[in-house]
Amino acid sequence: MAGKTLYDKIWDAHLVDESEDGSSLLYIDRHLVHEVTSPQAFEGLRMAGRTVRAPGQTIAVPDHNVPTWEDRAKGIENEESRIQVEALDTNAKEFGIHYYPVSDVRQGIVHIIGPEQGWTLPGMTVVCGDSHTATHGAFGALAHGIGTSEVEHVLATQTLIQQKSKNMKVEITGQLLPGVTAKDIVLSIIARTGTAGGTGYVIEYCGEAIRALSMEGRMTICNMAIEGGARAGLIAPDETTYEYVKGRPHAPKAAQWEAAMSWWKTLFSDDDAQWDKVVTLKGEEIAPTVTWGTSPEDALPITATVPSPDDFTGGKVAAVKRALDYMGLTAGTPLNEIEIDTVFIGSCTNGRIEDLRAAAAILKGKKIAVKRAMVVPGSGLVRAQAEEEGLADIFKEAGFEWRMAGCSMCLAMNPDQLAPGERCAATSNRNFEGRQGRGGRTHLMSPAMAAAAAISGRLTDVREITAPELV
Amino acid sequence: MDKFTTLHGVAAPLPLINVDTDMIIPKQFLKTIKREGLGVNLFDEMRYDDDGKEIPTFVLNQPAYRDAEILVAGDNFGCGSSREHAPWAIKDFGIRCVIATSFADIFFNNCFKNGILPIALPQEQVDLLMKDAEKGSNARMTVDLENQQITTSDGETIAFEVDSFRKHCLIEGLDDIGLTLAKAPAIEAFEQQIAQARPWV
Ligand code: SF4
C-alpha cells in the first residue's frame, strides 16, 4: 500500500462516518467565527431550537467591520456594521463561546489571533466562515473556509460533510535571495498555477525554502492557498512550529504537551505518498513580485513590464483587456514606474509582527512620498509588541497612520477605503475589482516592497533600497 | 431548503472568466444579518453606475434577461471569498442554475446548500450553451436534474454530472444538519475516542 500524505493522515484522524456515496463526516476541532458570515447561522440555530455542540471549541471575534481608528471605543458609526458586531456580541454570550470583543487587547483578525492564542495546533481540523482560514494550514492543521450554512452545520454538530480533495505538492527548492520573502513565493506560485490551479486539491508546501521560513512566513503562504484555488494549504509541523506553539495560552501543557508532541511528530507525508499533481519552483529564481491586474495570478517580478492582452490566449485575453482598463495601465510600462498614492500594510496575509519589522526596516529614518499610508496590525497584541519594539515610532515618523487591529482596507467593509481611481500598494491578498473600495486599484506585494513603494511613491524594487536589516 | 427538480427558463450569457465573489456581491452588502433581499445588488458594480442608475449594456439589465433563471459563464466562476451572500444574491435574483467550465470549490459547495445547481461542463458545451443564451428571451433552456440533462432552445441535449448525495439533497430539498444530527451517536462515540487519544483538543 502506498504511503499517506499529511492531508490523508489528518483526514483519517477526523473521520466520523463515511457514506457509500463518497461523502464523509469530518470532526472539527476548532471553529472560528467572525461577525460577517455568522449572524444567519446563529439565527438558524435559534429558529430550529438547536444549541452549539462544542462551545469550548468555538472562538469568535469581530474583525471585518470594526473601525481601526484609535478612539473606536466610542462605537461604530455605520449602523449596519454596528448591528453585525452587536449580533456577534449577543450570540457569543447567548451560546457561551469564547469571545474577544473589540475592547479586548487580544482582539484582531480571526486568522491572526487563532494561532496567537494557541487555538490553532498541528493535526487539527480548523474551519471558519472565511476563505482565508487556509492560513492555519501553516501549523500542519487541515484548515479551510466554509459558507454560512456550513457554519451553522458545524455549530450544531461539530462536524462537516466533506468530499475528500486530491493531493497536490508544491515544492520550493533551494534558498531565497536577499529581499525575497514568503509573499513573493506565494505570488510566484499563483502566477505559475493560476487562480484555479489548485481547485479540488489540498496543497502541501514543502522544500528547503519553505522549511527555512518562520511561522509568520508560512502563514503568509498558506493564507493565499485559496487564491490559487485550493481550499486548504498545509505545511508539515517541525521545530519551528513547536517553538511557536509552546507556551501559548491555549496550547497543551506538561504531560499533554508531551503526548501532543509524540502525535505531531508523525504528521508528515510519507516518502512513498501518492501525489495527484506536483509543482516545483526554484527558490533562487523567485524575485520580489507585484501584481499588475485584478486577479492574484496577474503577478510578475518587479523588473518586468505590464503585459499586453496579446500575450495571452483564450478567455484570458478579454480578462486582461478589462483588467488593464480597470487598473488604468498601458501594456509595456515598466512595473517600477507605476505611481501609487496609497500604501496599506496589514491583513491576515501580512499583519504579523515580522511583517511590521520588515516594513519598518525599510522605513527607518525615511519619509513617505504618497498621499496616504497606513499600518494596521493584525491584532491588539501585535500592535502592543510593535510599540514596545519601537516600530510604531518608525512608522509614525515616516508619516504612516498607526491603527488599531482589524481587517481594515483589505476589504474595505469598514471606514478604511480607496476612492475611485486611487492606486494602492497593499500587503493583503486580493486585488479584485472594487476590493479595497469601488474603483480602487490594488497592487499586491510583500511588506518590504510596500514600504519601498511608500518612500518612492511608485512600485519599487526593494533591492534598490539599502537597509541594514535587509538580508 | 427549496427543492430543485426541473427548471425551464431564460439563460443569461456572462462570457467572463474568474467572476469573483466581490463581483457577484460587493462587500458593502455583506452587512446584512438576513439571507434575503440581496438580489437587487447582484453584480452591483457591473449592473449600476456611480449614481446607482442601471448600466443598460449589462446583461441582466436587458429586457430579455431580467427574469433569467439560468446563468452561463466562463472558467473559475465564484472564486474568492467564502461569502454565502454570493449564492444568496443569485438565488434572490431568481437564478437557480449556473453553468460554467469550472467553479471555485467553496462557491460550488455553497450553491447546493441553497437550492442552486452549479453545472460544470467542457468548453465546447459551454460555448454552445452560451450561443443559445445569446438568443434572448425566446430561447428557453431546460435543466432536468433527475435525468442530469440540459436541453437547449433548439432541442439539443447535453448530459451533466452531479454528485449523488448532493443531487438527492437538492431534489428532496433536504437540510443536511438534520441528516447529520441523525448520526449523533457516531459523533458522540468519536468525541469519546478523541478525549482519550487527543485530550488537548
Ligand atoms: S484581513 Fe482581509 S482576507 Fe483576512 S480575514 Fe480580513 S478581510 Fe479576509
PDB file of C-alpha atoms in Angstrom, chain A residues 13-17 19 21 25 27 29-30 36 39-40 50 53 65 78 80-81 84 129-131 145-150 152-153 157 159 161 163 195-196 199-200 231 252 256 259-260 263 297 315-316 319 322 411-413 430 432 434-435 438, chain B residues 16-18 20 22-23 27-28 30-35 44-46 48-50 76 79-85 88 103-106 109-110 113-114 163-166 175-178 180-181 183-184 186-188 190-191 194 198-201:
ATOM      1  CA  ALA A  13      -7.805  11.039  12.206  1.00  0.00           C
ATOM      2  CA  HIS A  14     -11.030  13.059  11.946  1.00  0.00           C
ATOM      3  CA  LEU A  15     -13.305  10.755  10.024  1.00  0.00           C
ATOM      4  CA  VAL A  16     -16.526  10.183  11.957  1.00  0.00           C
ATOM      5  CA  ASP A  17     -18.515   8.437   9.291  1.00  0.00           C
ATOM      6  CA  SER A  19     -21.267   7.086   3.301  1.00  0.00           C
ATOM      7  CA  ASP A  21     -21.862   7.868  -1.980  1.00  0.00           C
ATOM      8  CA  LEU A  25     -18.480  13.326   8.037  1.00  0.00           C
ATOM      9  CA  TYR A  27     -14.930  16.070  13.004  1.00  0.00           C
ATOM     10  CA  ASP A  29     -11.559  20.577  16.333  1.00  0.00           C
ATOM     11  CA  ARG A  30     -11.700  24.358  16.107  1.00  0.00           C
ATOM     12  CA  VAL A  36     -19.987  38.861   8.796  1.00  0.00           C
ATOM     13  CA  PRO A  39     -25.449  36.006  12.088  1.00  0.00           C
ATOM     14  CA  GLN A  40     -27.618  33.939   9.743  1.00  0.00           C
ATOM     15  CA  ARG A  50     -30.562  23.920  18.444  1.00  0.00           C
ATOM     16  CA  ARG A  53     -22.456  21.435  20.333  1.00  0.00           C
ATOM     17  CA  ASN A  65     -16.424  45.646  10.180  1.00  0.00           C
ATOM     18  CA  ASN A  78     -22.221  52.740  10.317  1.00  0.00           C
ATOM     19  CA  GLU A  80     -25.360  48.026   9.629  1.00  0.00           C
ATOM     20  CA  SER A  81     -21.807  47.328  10.760  1.00  0.00           C
ATOM     21  CA  GLN A  84     -23.493  42.955  12.876  1.00  0.00           C
ATOM     22  CA  GLY A 129     -16.734  31.171   7.558  1.00  0.00           C
ATOM     23  CA  ASP A 130     -13.893  32.847   5.747  1.00  0.00           C
ATOM     24  CA  SER A 131     -11.833  31.657   2.814  1.00  0.00           C
ATOM     25  CA  GLY A 145     -13.168  28.287   4.670  1.00  0.00           C
ATOM     26  CA  ILE A 146     -16.835  27.355   4.763  1.00  0.00           C
ATOM     27  CA  GLY A 147     -20.099  29.070   3.873  1.00  0.00           C
ATOM     28  CA  THR A 148     -22.699  30.246   6.373  1.00  0.00           C
ATOM     29  CA  SER A 149     -24.865  27.117   6.019  1.00  0.00           C
ATOM     30  CA  GLU A 150     -21.804  25.111   6.952  1.00  0.00           C
ATOM     31  CA  GLU A 152     -24.498  26.554  11.147  1.00  0.00           C
ATOM     32  CA  HIS A 153     -23.810  22.875  10.492  1.00  0.00           C
ATOM     33  CA  THR A 157     -22.933  19.170  15.009  1.00  0.00           C
ATOM     34  CA  THR A 159     -18.788  18.117  12.039  1.00  0.00           C
ATOM     35  CA  ILE A 161     -19.965  16.920   5.388  1.00  0.00           C
ATOM     36  CA  GLN A 163     -15.722  15.092  -0.091  1.00  0.00           C
ATOM     37  CA  THR A 195      -6.127  31.027  -9.595  1.00  0.00           C
ATOM     38  CA  ALA A 196      -7.885  27.786 -10.488  1.00  0.00           C
ATOM     39  CA  THR A 199      -9.222  23.781  -7.408  1.00  0.00           C
ATOM     40  CA  GLY A 200     -10.175  20.392  -5.996  1.00  0.00           C
ATOM     41  CA  ARG A 231      -9.388  25.203  -0.184  1.00  0.00           C
ATOM     42  CA  PRO A 252      -1.258  21.944  25.720  1.00  0.00           C
ATOM     43  CA  GLN A 256      -0.401  16.788  27.475  1.00  0.00           C
ATOM     44  CA  ALA A 259       1.502  13.455  24.309  1.00  0.00           C
ATOM     45  CA  ALA A 260       0.683  16.012  21.663  1.00  0.00           C
ATOM     46  CA  TRP A 263       1.499  12.598  17.706  1.00  0.00           C
ATOM     47  CA  GLU A 297      -2.488  35.295 -10.807  1.00  0.00           C
ATOM     48  CA  GLY A 315     -10.716  33.763 -22.022  1.00  0.00           C
ATOM     49  CA  LYS A 316      -7.708  35.483 -20.500  1.00  0.00           C
ATOM     50  CA  ALA A 319      -9.928  39.411 -18.929  1.00  0.00           C
ATOM     51  CA  ARG A 322     -10.666  44.503 -18.854  1.00  0.00           C
ATOM     52  CA  LEU A 411     -11.689  44.555   2.058  1.00  0.00           C
ATOM     53  CA  ALA A 412     -12.999  47.980   2.946  1.00  0.00           C
ATOM     54  CA  MET A 413     -16.174  46.910   4.729  1.00  0.00           C
ATOM     55  CA  ARG A 430      -6.899  40.142  -3.186  1.00  0.00           C
ATOM     56  CA  PHE A 432     -10.179  42.060  -7.320  1.00  0.00           C
ATOM     57  CA  GLY A 434     -13.502  47.093  -6.067  1.00  0.00           C
ATOM     58  CA  ARG A 435     -11.945  45.006  -3.321  1.00  0.00           C
ATOM     59  CA  ARG A 438     -15.204  50.940  -5.595  1.00  0.00           C
TER      60      ARG A 438
ATOM     61  CA  LEU B  16     -16.280  36.307 -18.365  1.00  0.00           C
ATOM     62  CA  ILE B  17     -13.640  34.161 -16.652  1.00  0.00           C
ATOM     63  CA  ASN B  18     -12.731  34.413 -12.958  1.00  0.00           C
ATOM     64  CA  ASP B  20     -15.179  36.528  -8.268  1.00  0.00           C
ATOM     65  CA  ASP B  22     -16.685  40.564  -4.947  1.00  0.00           C
ATOM     66  CA  MET B  23     -18.194  40.985  -8.428  1.00  0.00           C
ATOM     67  CA  LYS B  27     -18.740  43.705   0.386  1.00  0.00           C
ATOM     68  CA  GLN B  28     -20.924  46.671   1.256  1.00  0.00           C
ATOM     69  CA  LEU B  30     -22.421  41.752   3.395  1.00  0.00           C
ATOM     70  CA  LYS B  31     -23.534  43.796   6.355  1.00  0.00           C
ATOM     71  CA  THR B  32     -26.971  42.274   6.379  1.00  0.00           C
ATOM     72  CA  ILE B  33     -27.913  39.791   9.053  1.00  0.00           C
ATOM     73  CA  LYS B  34     -30.509  38.183   6.765  1.00  0.00           C
ATOM     74  CA  ARG B  35     -30.288  35.805   3.827  1.00  0.00           C
ATOM     75  CA  ASP B  44     -23.843  45.526  -8.312  1.00  0.00           C
ATOM     76  CA  GLU B  45     -20.726  47.206  -9.691  1.00  0.00           C
ATOM     77  CA  MET B  46     -21.284  45.873 -13.206  1.00  0.00           C
ATOM     78  CA  TYR B  48     -25.210  50.080 -11.773  1.00  0.00           C
ATOM     79  CA  ASP B  49     -23.184  53.234 -12.360  1.00  0.00           C
ATOM     80  CA  ASP B  50     -21.835  55.524  -9.647  1.00  0.00           C
ATOM     81  CA  ASN B  76     -13.441  29.548 -12.368  1.00  0.00           C
ATOM     82  CA  CYS B  79     -13.588  32.423  -6.972  1.00  0.00           C
ATOM     83  CA  GLY B  80     -12.617  34.499  -3.967  1.00  0.00           C
ATOM     84  CA  SER B  81     -14.285  34.602  -0.608  1.00  0.00           C
ATOM     85  CA  SER B  82     -16.468  32.079   1.177  1.00  0.00           C
ATOM     86  CA  ARG B  83     -19.367  34.532   1.440  1.00  0.00           C
ATOM     87  CA  GLU B  84     -22.623  32.677   1.082  1.00  0.00           C
ATOM     88  CA  HIS B  85     -24.067  36.064   0.221  1.00  0.00           C
ATOM     89  CA  TRP B  88     -27.978  34.115  -1.693  1.00  0.00           C
ATOM     90  CA  PHE B 103     -16.178  26.668 -10.332  1.00  0.00           C
ATOM     91  CA  ALA B 104     -14.290  27.641  -7.215  1.00  0.00           C
ATOM     92  CA  ASP B 105     -14.747  24.957  -4.516  1.00  0.00           C
ATOM     93  CA  ILE B 106     -16.379  26.929  -1.724  1.00  0.00           C
ATOM     94  CA  ASN B 109     -20.454  23.870  -2.326  1.00  0.00           C
ATOM     95  CA  ASN B 110     -22.435  26.882  -1.098  1.00  0.00           C
ATOM     96  CA  LYS B 113     -26.796  24.440   0.370  1.00  0.00           C
ATOM     97  CA  ASN B 114     -29.143  26.992  -1.128  1.00  0.00           C
ATOM     98  CA  ASP B 163     -22.574  14.142  -7.034  1.00  0.00           C
ATOM     99  CA  SER B 164     -25.264  11.654  -5.991  1.00  0.00           C
ATOM    100  CA  PHE B 165     -25.576  12.832  -2.380  1.00  0.00           C
ATOM    101  CA  ARG B 166     -25.937  16.446  -3.414  1.00  0.00           C
ATOM    102  CA  ASP B 175     -31.495  20.223   5.312  1.00  0.00           C
ATOM    103  CA  ASP B 176     -28.206  18.490   5.960  1.00  0.00           C
ATOM    104  CA  ILE B 177     -27.992  19.498   9.618  1.00  0.00           C
ATOM    105  CA  GLY B 178     -30.993  17.268  10.198  1.00  0.00           C
ATOM    106  CA  THR B 180     -26.114  14.795  10.351  1.00  0.00           C
ATOM    107  CA  LEU B 181     -27.920  15.041  13.681  1.00  0.00           C
ATOM    108  CA  LYS B 183     -25.751  10.435  13.260  1.00  0.00           C
ATOM    109  CA  ALA B 184     -25.336  11.932  16.737  1.00  0.00           C
ATOM    110  CA  ALA B 186     -21.411   8.274  15.902  1.00  0.00           C
ATOM    111  CA  ILE B 187     -20.314  11.831  16.726  1.00  0.00           C
ATOM    112  CA  GLU B 188     -20.541  11.119  20.448  1.00  0.00           C
ATOM    113  CA  PHE B 190     -15.903   9.849  18.135  1.00  0.00           C
ATOM    114  CA  GLU B 191     -15.713  12.575  20.779  1.00  0.00           C
ATOM    115  CA  ILE B 194     -10.530  11.676  20.896  1.00  0.00           C
ATOM    116  CA  ARG B 198      -6.052  13.763  21.894  1.00  0.00           C
ATOM    117  CA  PRO B 199      -7.141  15.225  25.218  1.00  0.00           C
ATOM    118  CA  TRP B 200      -5.597  18.622  24.408  1.00  0.00           C
ATOM    119  CA  VAL B 201      -8.211  19.277  21.723  1.00  0.00           C
TER     120      VAL B 201
END
